[in-house]
Short mmCIF file of C-alpha atoms and ligand atoms in Angstrom, two decimals:
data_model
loop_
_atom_site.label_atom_id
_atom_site.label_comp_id
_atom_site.label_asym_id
_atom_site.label_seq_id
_atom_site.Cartn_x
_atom_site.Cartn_y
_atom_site.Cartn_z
CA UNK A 1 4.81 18.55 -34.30
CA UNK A 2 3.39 14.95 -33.49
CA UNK A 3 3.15 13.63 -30.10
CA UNK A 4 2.38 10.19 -30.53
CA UNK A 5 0.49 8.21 -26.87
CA UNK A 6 -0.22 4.95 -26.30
CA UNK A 7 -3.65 5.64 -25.11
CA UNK A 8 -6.30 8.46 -24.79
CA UNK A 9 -9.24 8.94 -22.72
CA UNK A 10 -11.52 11.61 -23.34
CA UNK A 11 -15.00 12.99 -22.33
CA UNK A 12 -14.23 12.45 -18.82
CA UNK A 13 -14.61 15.11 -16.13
CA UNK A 14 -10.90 14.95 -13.85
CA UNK A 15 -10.44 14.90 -10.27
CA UNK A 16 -6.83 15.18 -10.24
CA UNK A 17 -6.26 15.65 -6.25
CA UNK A 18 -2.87 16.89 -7.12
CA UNK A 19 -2.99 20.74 -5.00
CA UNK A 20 -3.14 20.76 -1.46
CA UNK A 21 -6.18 21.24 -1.33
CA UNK A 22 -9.94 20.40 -3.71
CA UNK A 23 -10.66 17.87 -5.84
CA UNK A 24 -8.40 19.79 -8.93
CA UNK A 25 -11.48 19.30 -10.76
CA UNK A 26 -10.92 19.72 -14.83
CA UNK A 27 -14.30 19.40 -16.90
CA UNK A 28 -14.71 17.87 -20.29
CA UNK A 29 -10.77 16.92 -20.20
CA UNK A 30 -8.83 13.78 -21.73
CA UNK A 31 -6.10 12.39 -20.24
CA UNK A 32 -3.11 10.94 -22.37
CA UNK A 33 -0.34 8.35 -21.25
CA UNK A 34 2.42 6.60 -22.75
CA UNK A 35 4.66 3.81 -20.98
CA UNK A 36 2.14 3.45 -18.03
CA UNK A 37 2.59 7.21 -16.86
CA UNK A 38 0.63 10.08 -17.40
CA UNK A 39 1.88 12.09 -20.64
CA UNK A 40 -0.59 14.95 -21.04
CA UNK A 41 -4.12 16.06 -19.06
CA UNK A 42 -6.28 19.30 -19.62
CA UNK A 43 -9.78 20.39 -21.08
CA UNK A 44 -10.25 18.56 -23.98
CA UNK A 45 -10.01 21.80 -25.88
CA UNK A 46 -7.10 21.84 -25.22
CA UNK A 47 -5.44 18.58 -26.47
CA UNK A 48 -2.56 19.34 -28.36
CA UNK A 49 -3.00 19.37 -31.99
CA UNK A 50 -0.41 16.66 -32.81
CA UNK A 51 -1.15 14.02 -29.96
CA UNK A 52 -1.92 10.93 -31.56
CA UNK A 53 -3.20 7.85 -29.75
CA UNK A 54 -2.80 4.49 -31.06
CA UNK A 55 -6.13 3.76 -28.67
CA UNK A 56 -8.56 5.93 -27.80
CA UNK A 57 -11.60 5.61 -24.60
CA UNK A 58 -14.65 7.02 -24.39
CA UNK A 59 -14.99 7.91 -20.63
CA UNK A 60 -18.77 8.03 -21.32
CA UNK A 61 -18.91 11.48 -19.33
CA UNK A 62 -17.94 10.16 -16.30
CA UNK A 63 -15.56 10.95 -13.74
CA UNK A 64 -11.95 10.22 -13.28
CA UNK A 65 -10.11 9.53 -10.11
CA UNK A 66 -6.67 8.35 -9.34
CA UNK A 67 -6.92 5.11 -8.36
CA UNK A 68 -7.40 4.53 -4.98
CA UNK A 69 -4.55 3.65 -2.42
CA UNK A 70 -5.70 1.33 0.46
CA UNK A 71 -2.54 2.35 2.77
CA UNK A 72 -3.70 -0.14 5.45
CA UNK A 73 -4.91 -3.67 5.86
CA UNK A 74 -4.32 -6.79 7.26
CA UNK A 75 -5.72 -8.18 4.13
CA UNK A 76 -4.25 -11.65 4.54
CA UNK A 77 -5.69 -14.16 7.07
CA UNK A 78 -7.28 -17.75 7.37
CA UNK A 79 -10.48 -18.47 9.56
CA UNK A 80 -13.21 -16.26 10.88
CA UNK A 81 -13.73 -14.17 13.81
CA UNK A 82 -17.28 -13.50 13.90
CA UNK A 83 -17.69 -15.68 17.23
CA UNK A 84 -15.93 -12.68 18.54
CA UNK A 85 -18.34 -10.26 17.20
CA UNK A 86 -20.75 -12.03 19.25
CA UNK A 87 -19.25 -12.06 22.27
CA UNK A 88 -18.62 -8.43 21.87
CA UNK A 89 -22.08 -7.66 21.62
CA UNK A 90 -22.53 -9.71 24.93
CA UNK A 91 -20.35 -7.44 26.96
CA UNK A 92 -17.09 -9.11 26.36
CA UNK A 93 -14.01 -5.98 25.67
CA UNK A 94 -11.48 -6.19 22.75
CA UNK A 95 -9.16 -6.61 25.53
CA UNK A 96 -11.01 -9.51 27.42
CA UNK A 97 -11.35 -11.47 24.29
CA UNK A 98 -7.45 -10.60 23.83
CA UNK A 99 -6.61 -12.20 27.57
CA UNK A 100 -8.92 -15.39 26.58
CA UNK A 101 -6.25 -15.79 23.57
CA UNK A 102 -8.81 -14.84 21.20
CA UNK A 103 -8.43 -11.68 19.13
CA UNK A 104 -5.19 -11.68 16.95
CA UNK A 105 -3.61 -14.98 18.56
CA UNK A 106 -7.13 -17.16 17.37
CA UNK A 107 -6.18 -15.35 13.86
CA UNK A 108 -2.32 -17.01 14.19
CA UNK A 109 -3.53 -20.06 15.14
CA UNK A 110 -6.02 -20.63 11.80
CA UNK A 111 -3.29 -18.73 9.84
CA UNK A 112 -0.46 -21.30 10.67
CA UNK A 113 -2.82 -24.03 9.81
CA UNK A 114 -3.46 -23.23 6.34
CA UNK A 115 -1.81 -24.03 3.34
CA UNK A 116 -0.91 -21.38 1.09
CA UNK A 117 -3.35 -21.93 -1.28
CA UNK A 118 -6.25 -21.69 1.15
CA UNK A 119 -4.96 -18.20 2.38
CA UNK A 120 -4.14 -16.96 -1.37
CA UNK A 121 -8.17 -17.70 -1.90
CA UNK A 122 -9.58 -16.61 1.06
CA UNK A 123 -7.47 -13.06 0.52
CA UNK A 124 -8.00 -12.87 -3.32
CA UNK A 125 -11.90 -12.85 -2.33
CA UNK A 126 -11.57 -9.63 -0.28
CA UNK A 127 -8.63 -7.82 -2.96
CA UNK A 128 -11.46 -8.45 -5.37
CA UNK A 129 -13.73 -6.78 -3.60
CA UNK A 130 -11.33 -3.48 -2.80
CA UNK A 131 -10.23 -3.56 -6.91
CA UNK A 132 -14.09 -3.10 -7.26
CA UNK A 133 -14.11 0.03 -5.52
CA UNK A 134 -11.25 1.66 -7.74
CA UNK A 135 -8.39 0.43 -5.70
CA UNK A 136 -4.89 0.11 -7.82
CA UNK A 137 -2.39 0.12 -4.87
CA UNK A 138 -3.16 -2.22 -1.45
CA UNK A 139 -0.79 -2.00 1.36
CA UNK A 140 -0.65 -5.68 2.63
CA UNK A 141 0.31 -6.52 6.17
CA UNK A 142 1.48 -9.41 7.84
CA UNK A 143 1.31 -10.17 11.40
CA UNK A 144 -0.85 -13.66 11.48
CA UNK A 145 1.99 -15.85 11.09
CA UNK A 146 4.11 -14.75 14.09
CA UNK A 147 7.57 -17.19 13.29
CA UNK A 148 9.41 -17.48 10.37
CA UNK A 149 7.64 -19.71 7.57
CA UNK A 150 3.86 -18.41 8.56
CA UNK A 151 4.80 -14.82 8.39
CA UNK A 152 6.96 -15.72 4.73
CA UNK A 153 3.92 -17.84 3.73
CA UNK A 154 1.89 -14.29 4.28
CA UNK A 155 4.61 -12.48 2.50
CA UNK A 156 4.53 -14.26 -0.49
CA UNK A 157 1.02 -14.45 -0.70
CA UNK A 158 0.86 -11.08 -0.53
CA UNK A 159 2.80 -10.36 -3.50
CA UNK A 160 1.69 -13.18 -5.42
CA UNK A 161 -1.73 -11.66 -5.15
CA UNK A 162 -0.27 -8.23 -6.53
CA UNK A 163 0.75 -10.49 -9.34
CA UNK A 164 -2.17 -12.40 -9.89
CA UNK A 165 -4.26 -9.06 -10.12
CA UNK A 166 -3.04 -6.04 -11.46
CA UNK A 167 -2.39 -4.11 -8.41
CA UNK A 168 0.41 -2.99 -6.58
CA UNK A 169 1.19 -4.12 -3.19
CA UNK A 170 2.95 -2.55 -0.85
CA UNK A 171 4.08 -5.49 1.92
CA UNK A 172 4.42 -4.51 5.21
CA UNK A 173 6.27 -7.00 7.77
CA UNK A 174 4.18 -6.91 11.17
CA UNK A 175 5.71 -9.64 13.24
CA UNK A 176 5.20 -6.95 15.95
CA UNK A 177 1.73 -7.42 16.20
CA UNK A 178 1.19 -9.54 19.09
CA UNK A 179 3.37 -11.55 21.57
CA UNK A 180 2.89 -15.18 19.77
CA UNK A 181 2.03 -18.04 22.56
CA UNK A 182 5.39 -19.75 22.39
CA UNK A 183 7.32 -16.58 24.02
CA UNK A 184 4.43 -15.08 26.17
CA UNK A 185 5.67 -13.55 29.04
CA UNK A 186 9.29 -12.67 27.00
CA UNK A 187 8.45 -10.20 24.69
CA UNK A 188 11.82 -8.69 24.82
CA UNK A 189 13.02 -12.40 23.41
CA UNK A 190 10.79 -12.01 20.44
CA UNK A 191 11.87 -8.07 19.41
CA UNK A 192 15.30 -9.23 19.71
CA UNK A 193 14.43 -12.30 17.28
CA UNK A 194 12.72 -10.03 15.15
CA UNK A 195 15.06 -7.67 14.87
CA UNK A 196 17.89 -9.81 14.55
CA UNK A 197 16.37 -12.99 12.97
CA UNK A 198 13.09 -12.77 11.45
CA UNK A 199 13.24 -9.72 9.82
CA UNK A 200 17.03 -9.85 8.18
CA UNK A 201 15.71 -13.15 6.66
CA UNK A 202 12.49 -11.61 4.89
CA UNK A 203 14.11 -8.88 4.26
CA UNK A 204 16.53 -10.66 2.43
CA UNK A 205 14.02 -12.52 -0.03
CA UNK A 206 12.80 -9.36 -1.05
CA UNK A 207 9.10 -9.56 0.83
CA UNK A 208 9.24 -6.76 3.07
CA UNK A 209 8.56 -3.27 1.52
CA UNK A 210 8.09 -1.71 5.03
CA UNK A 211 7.93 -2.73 8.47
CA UNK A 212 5.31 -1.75 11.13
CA UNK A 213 4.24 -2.59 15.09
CA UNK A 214 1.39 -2.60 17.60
CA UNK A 215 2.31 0.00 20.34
CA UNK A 216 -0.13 -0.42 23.10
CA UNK A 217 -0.10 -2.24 26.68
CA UNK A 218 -1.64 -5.47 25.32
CA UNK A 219 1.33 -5.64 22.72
CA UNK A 220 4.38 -3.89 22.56
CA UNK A 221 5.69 -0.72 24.26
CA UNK A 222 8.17 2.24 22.67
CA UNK A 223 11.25 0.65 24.13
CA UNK A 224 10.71 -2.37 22.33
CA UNK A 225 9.64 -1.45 19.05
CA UNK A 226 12.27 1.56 18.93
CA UNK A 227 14.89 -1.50 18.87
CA UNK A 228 13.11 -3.45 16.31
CA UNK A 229 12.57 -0.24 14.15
CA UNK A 230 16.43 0.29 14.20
CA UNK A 231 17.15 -3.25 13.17
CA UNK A 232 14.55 -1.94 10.15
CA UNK A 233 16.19 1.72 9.73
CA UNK A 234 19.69 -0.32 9.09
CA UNK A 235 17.96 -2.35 6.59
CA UNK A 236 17.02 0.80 4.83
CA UNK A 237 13.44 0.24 5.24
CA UNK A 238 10.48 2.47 6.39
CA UNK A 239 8.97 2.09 9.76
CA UNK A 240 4.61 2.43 10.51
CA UNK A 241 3.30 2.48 13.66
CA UNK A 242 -0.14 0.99 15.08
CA UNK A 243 -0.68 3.85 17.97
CA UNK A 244 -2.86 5.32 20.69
CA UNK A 245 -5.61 2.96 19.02
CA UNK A 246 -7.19 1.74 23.01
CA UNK A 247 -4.60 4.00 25.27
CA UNK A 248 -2.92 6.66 25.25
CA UNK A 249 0.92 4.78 25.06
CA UNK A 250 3.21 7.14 23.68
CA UNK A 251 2.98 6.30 19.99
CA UNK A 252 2.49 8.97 18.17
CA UNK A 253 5.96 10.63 19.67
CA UNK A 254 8.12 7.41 18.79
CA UNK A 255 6.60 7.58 15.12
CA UNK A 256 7.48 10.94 14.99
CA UNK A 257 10.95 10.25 16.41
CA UNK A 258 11.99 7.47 14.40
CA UNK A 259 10.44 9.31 11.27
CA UNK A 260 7.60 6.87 10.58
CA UNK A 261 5.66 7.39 7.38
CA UNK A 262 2.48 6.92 9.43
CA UNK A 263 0.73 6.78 12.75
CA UNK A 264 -2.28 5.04 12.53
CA UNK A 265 -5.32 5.12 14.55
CA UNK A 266 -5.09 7.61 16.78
CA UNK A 267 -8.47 7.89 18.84
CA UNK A 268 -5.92 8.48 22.03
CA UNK A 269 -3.27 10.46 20.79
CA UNK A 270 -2.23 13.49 22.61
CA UNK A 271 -1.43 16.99 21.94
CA UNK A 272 2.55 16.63 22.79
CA UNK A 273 2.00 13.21 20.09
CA UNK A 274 0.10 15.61 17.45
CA UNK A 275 3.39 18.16 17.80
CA UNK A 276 5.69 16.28 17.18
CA UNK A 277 4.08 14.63 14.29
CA UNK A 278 3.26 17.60 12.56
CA UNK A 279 7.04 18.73 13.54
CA UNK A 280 7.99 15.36 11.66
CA UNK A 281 5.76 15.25 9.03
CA UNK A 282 3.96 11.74 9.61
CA UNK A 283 1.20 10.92 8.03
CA UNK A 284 -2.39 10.25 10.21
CA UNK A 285 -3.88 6.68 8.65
CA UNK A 286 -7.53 7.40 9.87
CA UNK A 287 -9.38 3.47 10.40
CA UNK A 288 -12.84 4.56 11.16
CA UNK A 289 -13.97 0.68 10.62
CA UNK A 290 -12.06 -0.52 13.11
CA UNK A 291 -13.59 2.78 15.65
CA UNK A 292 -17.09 1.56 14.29
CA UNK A 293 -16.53 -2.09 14.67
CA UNK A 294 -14.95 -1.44 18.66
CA UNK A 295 -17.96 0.97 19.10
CA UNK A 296 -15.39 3.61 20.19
CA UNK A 297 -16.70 6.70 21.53
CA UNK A 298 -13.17 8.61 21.33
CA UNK A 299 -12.86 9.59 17.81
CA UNK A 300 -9.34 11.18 16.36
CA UNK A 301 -8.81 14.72 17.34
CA UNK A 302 -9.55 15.68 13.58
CA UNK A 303 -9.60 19.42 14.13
CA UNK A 304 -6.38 19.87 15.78
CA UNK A 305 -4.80 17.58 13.21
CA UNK A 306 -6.21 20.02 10.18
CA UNK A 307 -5.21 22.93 12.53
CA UNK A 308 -1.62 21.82 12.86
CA UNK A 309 -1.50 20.98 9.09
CA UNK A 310 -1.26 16.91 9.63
CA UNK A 311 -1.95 14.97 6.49
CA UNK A 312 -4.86 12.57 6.80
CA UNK A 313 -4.94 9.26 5.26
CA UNK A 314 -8.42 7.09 5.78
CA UNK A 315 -7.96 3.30 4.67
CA UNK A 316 -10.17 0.22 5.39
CA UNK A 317 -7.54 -1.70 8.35
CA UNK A 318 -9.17 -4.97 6.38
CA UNK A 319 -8.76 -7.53 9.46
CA UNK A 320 -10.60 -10.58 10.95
CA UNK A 321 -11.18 -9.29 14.68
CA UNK A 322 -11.69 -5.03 14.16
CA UNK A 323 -12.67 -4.08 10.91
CA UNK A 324 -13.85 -6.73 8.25
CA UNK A 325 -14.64 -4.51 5.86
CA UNK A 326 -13.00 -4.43 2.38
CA UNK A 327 -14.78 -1.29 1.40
CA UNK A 328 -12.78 1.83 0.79
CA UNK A 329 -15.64 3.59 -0.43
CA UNK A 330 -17.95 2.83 3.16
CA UNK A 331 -14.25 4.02 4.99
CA UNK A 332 -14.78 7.43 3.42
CA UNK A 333 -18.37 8.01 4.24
CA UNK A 334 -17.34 6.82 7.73
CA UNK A 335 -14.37 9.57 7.50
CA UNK A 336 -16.79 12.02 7.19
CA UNK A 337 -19.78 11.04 9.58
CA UNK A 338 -18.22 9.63 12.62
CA UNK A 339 -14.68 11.85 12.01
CA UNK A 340 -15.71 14.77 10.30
CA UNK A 341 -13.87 14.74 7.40
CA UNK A 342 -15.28 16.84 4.05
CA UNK A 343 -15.59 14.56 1.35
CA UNK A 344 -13.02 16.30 -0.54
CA UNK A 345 -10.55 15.68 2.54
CA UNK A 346 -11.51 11.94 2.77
CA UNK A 347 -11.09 11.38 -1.06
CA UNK A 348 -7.42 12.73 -0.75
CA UNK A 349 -7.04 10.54 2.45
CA UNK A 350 -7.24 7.11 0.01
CA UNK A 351 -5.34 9.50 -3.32
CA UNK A 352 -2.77 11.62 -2.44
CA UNK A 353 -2.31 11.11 1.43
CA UNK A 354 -2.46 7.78 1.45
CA UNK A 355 0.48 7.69 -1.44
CA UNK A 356 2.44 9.24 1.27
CA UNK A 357 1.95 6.87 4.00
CA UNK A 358 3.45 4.49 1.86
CA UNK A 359 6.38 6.54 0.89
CA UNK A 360 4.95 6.42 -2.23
CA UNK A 361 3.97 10.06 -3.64
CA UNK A 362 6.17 11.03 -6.25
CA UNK A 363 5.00 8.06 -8.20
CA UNK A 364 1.06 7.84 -7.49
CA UNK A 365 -1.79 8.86 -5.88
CA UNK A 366 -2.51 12.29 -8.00
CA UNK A 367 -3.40 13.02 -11.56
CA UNK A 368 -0.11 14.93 -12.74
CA UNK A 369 2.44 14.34 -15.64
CA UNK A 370 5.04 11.94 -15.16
CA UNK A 371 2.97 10.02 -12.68
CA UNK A 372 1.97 6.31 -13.20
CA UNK A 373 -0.91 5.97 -14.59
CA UNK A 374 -3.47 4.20 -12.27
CA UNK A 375 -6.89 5.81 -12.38
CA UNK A 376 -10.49 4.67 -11.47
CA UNK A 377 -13.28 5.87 -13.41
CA UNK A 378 -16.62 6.58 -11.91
CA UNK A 379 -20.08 6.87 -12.98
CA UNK A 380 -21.34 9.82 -10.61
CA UNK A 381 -21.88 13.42 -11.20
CA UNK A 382 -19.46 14.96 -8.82
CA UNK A 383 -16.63 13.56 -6.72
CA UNK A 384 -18.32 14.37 -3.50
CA UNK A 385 -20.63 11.49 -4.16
CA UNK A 386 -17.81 9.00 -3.42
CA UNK A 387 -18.25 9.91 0.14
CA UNK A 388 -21.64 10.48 0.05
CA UNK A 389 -22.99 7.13 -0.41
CA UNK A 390 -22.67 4.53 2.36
CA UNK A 391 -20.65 2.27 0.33
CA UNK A 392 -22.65 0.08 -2.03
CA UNK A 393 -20.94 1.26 -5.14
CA UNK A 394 -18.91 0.21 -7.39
CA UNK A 395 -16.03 1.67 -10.12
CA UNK A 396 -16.78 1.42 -13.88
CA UNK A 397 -13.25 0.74 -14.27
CA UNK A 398 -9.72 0.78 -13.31
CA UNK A 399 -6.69 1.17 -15.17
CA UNK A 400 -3.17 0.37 -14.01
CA UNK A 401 0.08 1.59 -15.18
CA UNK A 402 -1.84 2.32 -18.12
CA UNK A 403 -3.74 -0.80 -18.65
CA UNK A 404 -7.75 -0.70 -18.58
CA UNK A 405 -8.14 -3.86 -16.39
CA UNK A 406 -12.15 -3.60 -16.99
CA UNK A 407 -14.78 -2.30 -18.65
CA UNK A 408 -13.62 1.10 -19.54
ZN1 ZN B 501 -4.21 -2.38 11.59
#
C-alpha cells in the first residue's frame, strides 16, 4: 500500500519531548508530514515501505527538536532602557526607578510616540533573533500602550509580525501591566475600563488570543485583576498571571482560582500558592533573565514544584526594563544554573510545557502524529547541549507547519 507525504526528513537523530519525562530520543529516524502536521516518525528502519515523499531532506545527522515555544515576552516596545541599567548598578531598586516613573511607564511613554512602523522594526529585529534560536511559536504581549489605540497599535503589530515571518503568535492583551499616568491614584477606574472598555473592543477585532496582569503592590492586587479576568472568562478567553515576581502578593492562589494557564515568575510564591496550583494544574513560566537582570537572590522554589508535580515552562520575558534578552537558548542554560533545572527539564520548559501555558498542547510543542509540524534542527551531538552552552548558538533550521523556512 502507498502512503504518499509531502515531505521527508531523514538521517536525523529525534528529540520528540512527547512522554512526561526525557528527551524521547529516536536515533537514525526520519520524520514524515503531510498538510503541515506530522504523518509518520520512527527509526529510519523502520519507514514504511510505501511512504513516498514528493521532497525529501537530508538532516545531515543532526538533531531534531520541536520548535521552540517562547510562552513569554513583552517582545513589542519602542525606546531603550539601558539608562536604567545604569542606575541600577548605582544602587537605584526596580521599585525606586518605578516611583521616579521610569520602569514600564518610560516604556509607555516612547511606545505611544512611535508610529507603527518604527515599533514593527524595532520588534522584527529581536523576533529575528528568537527564530534564530529554533523558535516557531512567540507569545507576544502588550502592555506599553496602556489606552486604546497604543495597546491596538501593539496588537496589530504583533500579529502582523507573525505574518511577516513564519511564526505563530500567540497575543496576549496586558493593559494590566501598570497604572498608566492619566489615572494614577484610580486604579480601580482603569480595571473597570479595561474590563468593560478596552478589552471588549480588542477583543472584538480579533487581537487578543489571551489576556494577562501584573499582580504585585506596585501594580495591581487580586481584587482587581479577579474583576478584569472575569470580564476575560465571559469573553471566552484564557487568563496569565505576572505573580510573586518582587513580593509575596497572593498570585499564585488567584491563578490557580481563576484557572490561569500560567503563573509566571514566582521567586516569592508560597507553599499554600504552590498547592493550589498543582491542585489546578497551572503551568510555572520560569523567567530566569529577568531574576538575572534584577540580581535576585530568591530563586523559584524549583524542588517543591517538581515534588508536587508542577509543570515548568522557562521563556525569555523579552522586555526593555528586566530582561532584554531575546535568547531562548541563554534562558535554558540560566534554567539550569541559577534554578536548577536538568537540561532535559529546561528543554521541555520551551517544547512541551511551554505549549501548555499557551493552551496550546494538543497542537504543538512535541514530536507526535497528528501534531503540526514545526521543528528546529540542530547541529549538536546530544540534546543536552542546548542547555549546555551559554547561548551563542544558533539553529540550522526551522520548519513551520511543514515549511523549511531556512537552510535545511
Ligand atoms: Zn513579563
Amino acid at each position: 500500500m502507498t502512503m504518499p507525504v509531502d515531505t521527508l526528513w531523514s538521517n536525523v537523530h529525534l528529540a520528540t519531548l512527547d512522554m512526561a519525562s526525557g528527551y524521547g530520543e529516536i536515533e537514525d529516524a526520519a520524520i514524515a508530514v503531510s498538510n503541515g502536521r506530522i504523518a509518520w516518525l520512527g527509526p529510519r528502519a523502520d519507514l514504511p515501505r510505501g511512504l513516498q515523499a514528493a521532497v525529501t531532506h537530508d538532516g545531515n545527522g543532526g538533531w531534531l527538536t520541536p520548535g521552540l515555544i517562547d510562552c513569554h515576552t513583552h517582545l513589542v516596545w519602542a525606546g531603550s532602557r539601558a539608562q536604567e541599567f545604569e542606575q541600577r548598578l548605582q544602587g537605584a531598586s526596580y521599585t525606586d526607578i518605578a516611583a521616579q516613573g521610569g520602569g514600564i511607564l518610560a516604556t509607555v511613554h516612547a511606545t505611544r510616540a512611535a508610529s507603527e512602523q518604527a515599533l514593527f522594526a524595532q520588534s522584527a529585529q529581536r523576533l529575528r533573533t528568537l527564530l534564530d534560536e529554533g523558535v516557531t511559536s512567540v507569545e507576544i504581549k502588550s502592555g506599553y500602550g496602556l489606552d486604546l489605540a497604543s495597546e491596538r497599535r501593539c496588537l496589530a503589530v504583533a500579529r502582523r509580525l507573525g505574518r511577516e515571518h513564519r511564526v505563530h503568535v500567540a497575543t496576549t492583551f496586558l493593559g494590566a501591566h501598570a497604572v498608566p499616568t492619566e489615572y494614577a491614584g484610580r486604579a480601580d477606574t482603569y480595571i473597570a475600563m479595561l474590563a468593560t472598555e478596552m478589552l471588549p473592543a480588542l477583543h472584538a477585532e480579533h487581537l487578543v488570543d489571551a489576556v494577562d496582569g501584573y499582580c504585585e503592590p506596585l501594580a495591581f492586587t487580586p481584587a482587581q485583576l479577579r474583576r478584569l479576568f472575569a470580564a476575560a472568562r465571559a469573553l471566552g478567553l484564557p487568563v496569565k498571571l505576572h505573580a510573586e515576581q518582587l513580593s509575596d502578593s497572593g498570585g499564585a492562589a488567584l491563578a490557580a482560582e481563576v484557572g490561569a494557564l500560567s503563573a509566571d515568575h514566582l521567586e516569592y510564591v508560597n507553599d499554600a500558592g504552590l498547592a493550589a496550583m498543582a491542585q489546578a494544574g497551572t503551568v510555572a513560566v520560569l523567567l530566569p533573565g529577568a531574576y538575572y537582570a534584577l540580581r535576585e537572590t530568591r530563586a523559584p522554589p524549583v524542588a517543591a514544584m517538581r515534588r508536587l508535580g508542577i509543570p515548568m515552562a522557562v521563556a525569555t520575558d523579552c522586555n526593555p526594563g528586566t530582561s532584554p534578552c531575546a535568547s531562548p537558548l541563554l534562558m535554558l542554560n540560566m534554567a539550569c544554573t541559577l534554578f536548577g533545572l536538568t537540561p532535559e527539564e529546561a528543554l521541555a520548559g520551551v517544547t512541551r510545557v511551554a505549549a501548555r501555558a499557551l493552551g496550546l498542547h494538543a497542537d504543538r510543542g512535541r514530536l507526535a502524529v497528528g501534531l503540526r509540524a514545526d521543528f528546529a534542527l540542530w547541529d549538536i551531538d546530544h540534546p543536552r547541549e542546548l542547555a549546555y552552552w551559554i547561548g551563542g548558538r544558533s539553529c540550522s533550521g526551522r520548519v513551520v507547519d511543514g515549511v523549511a523556512m531556512d537552510a535545511i
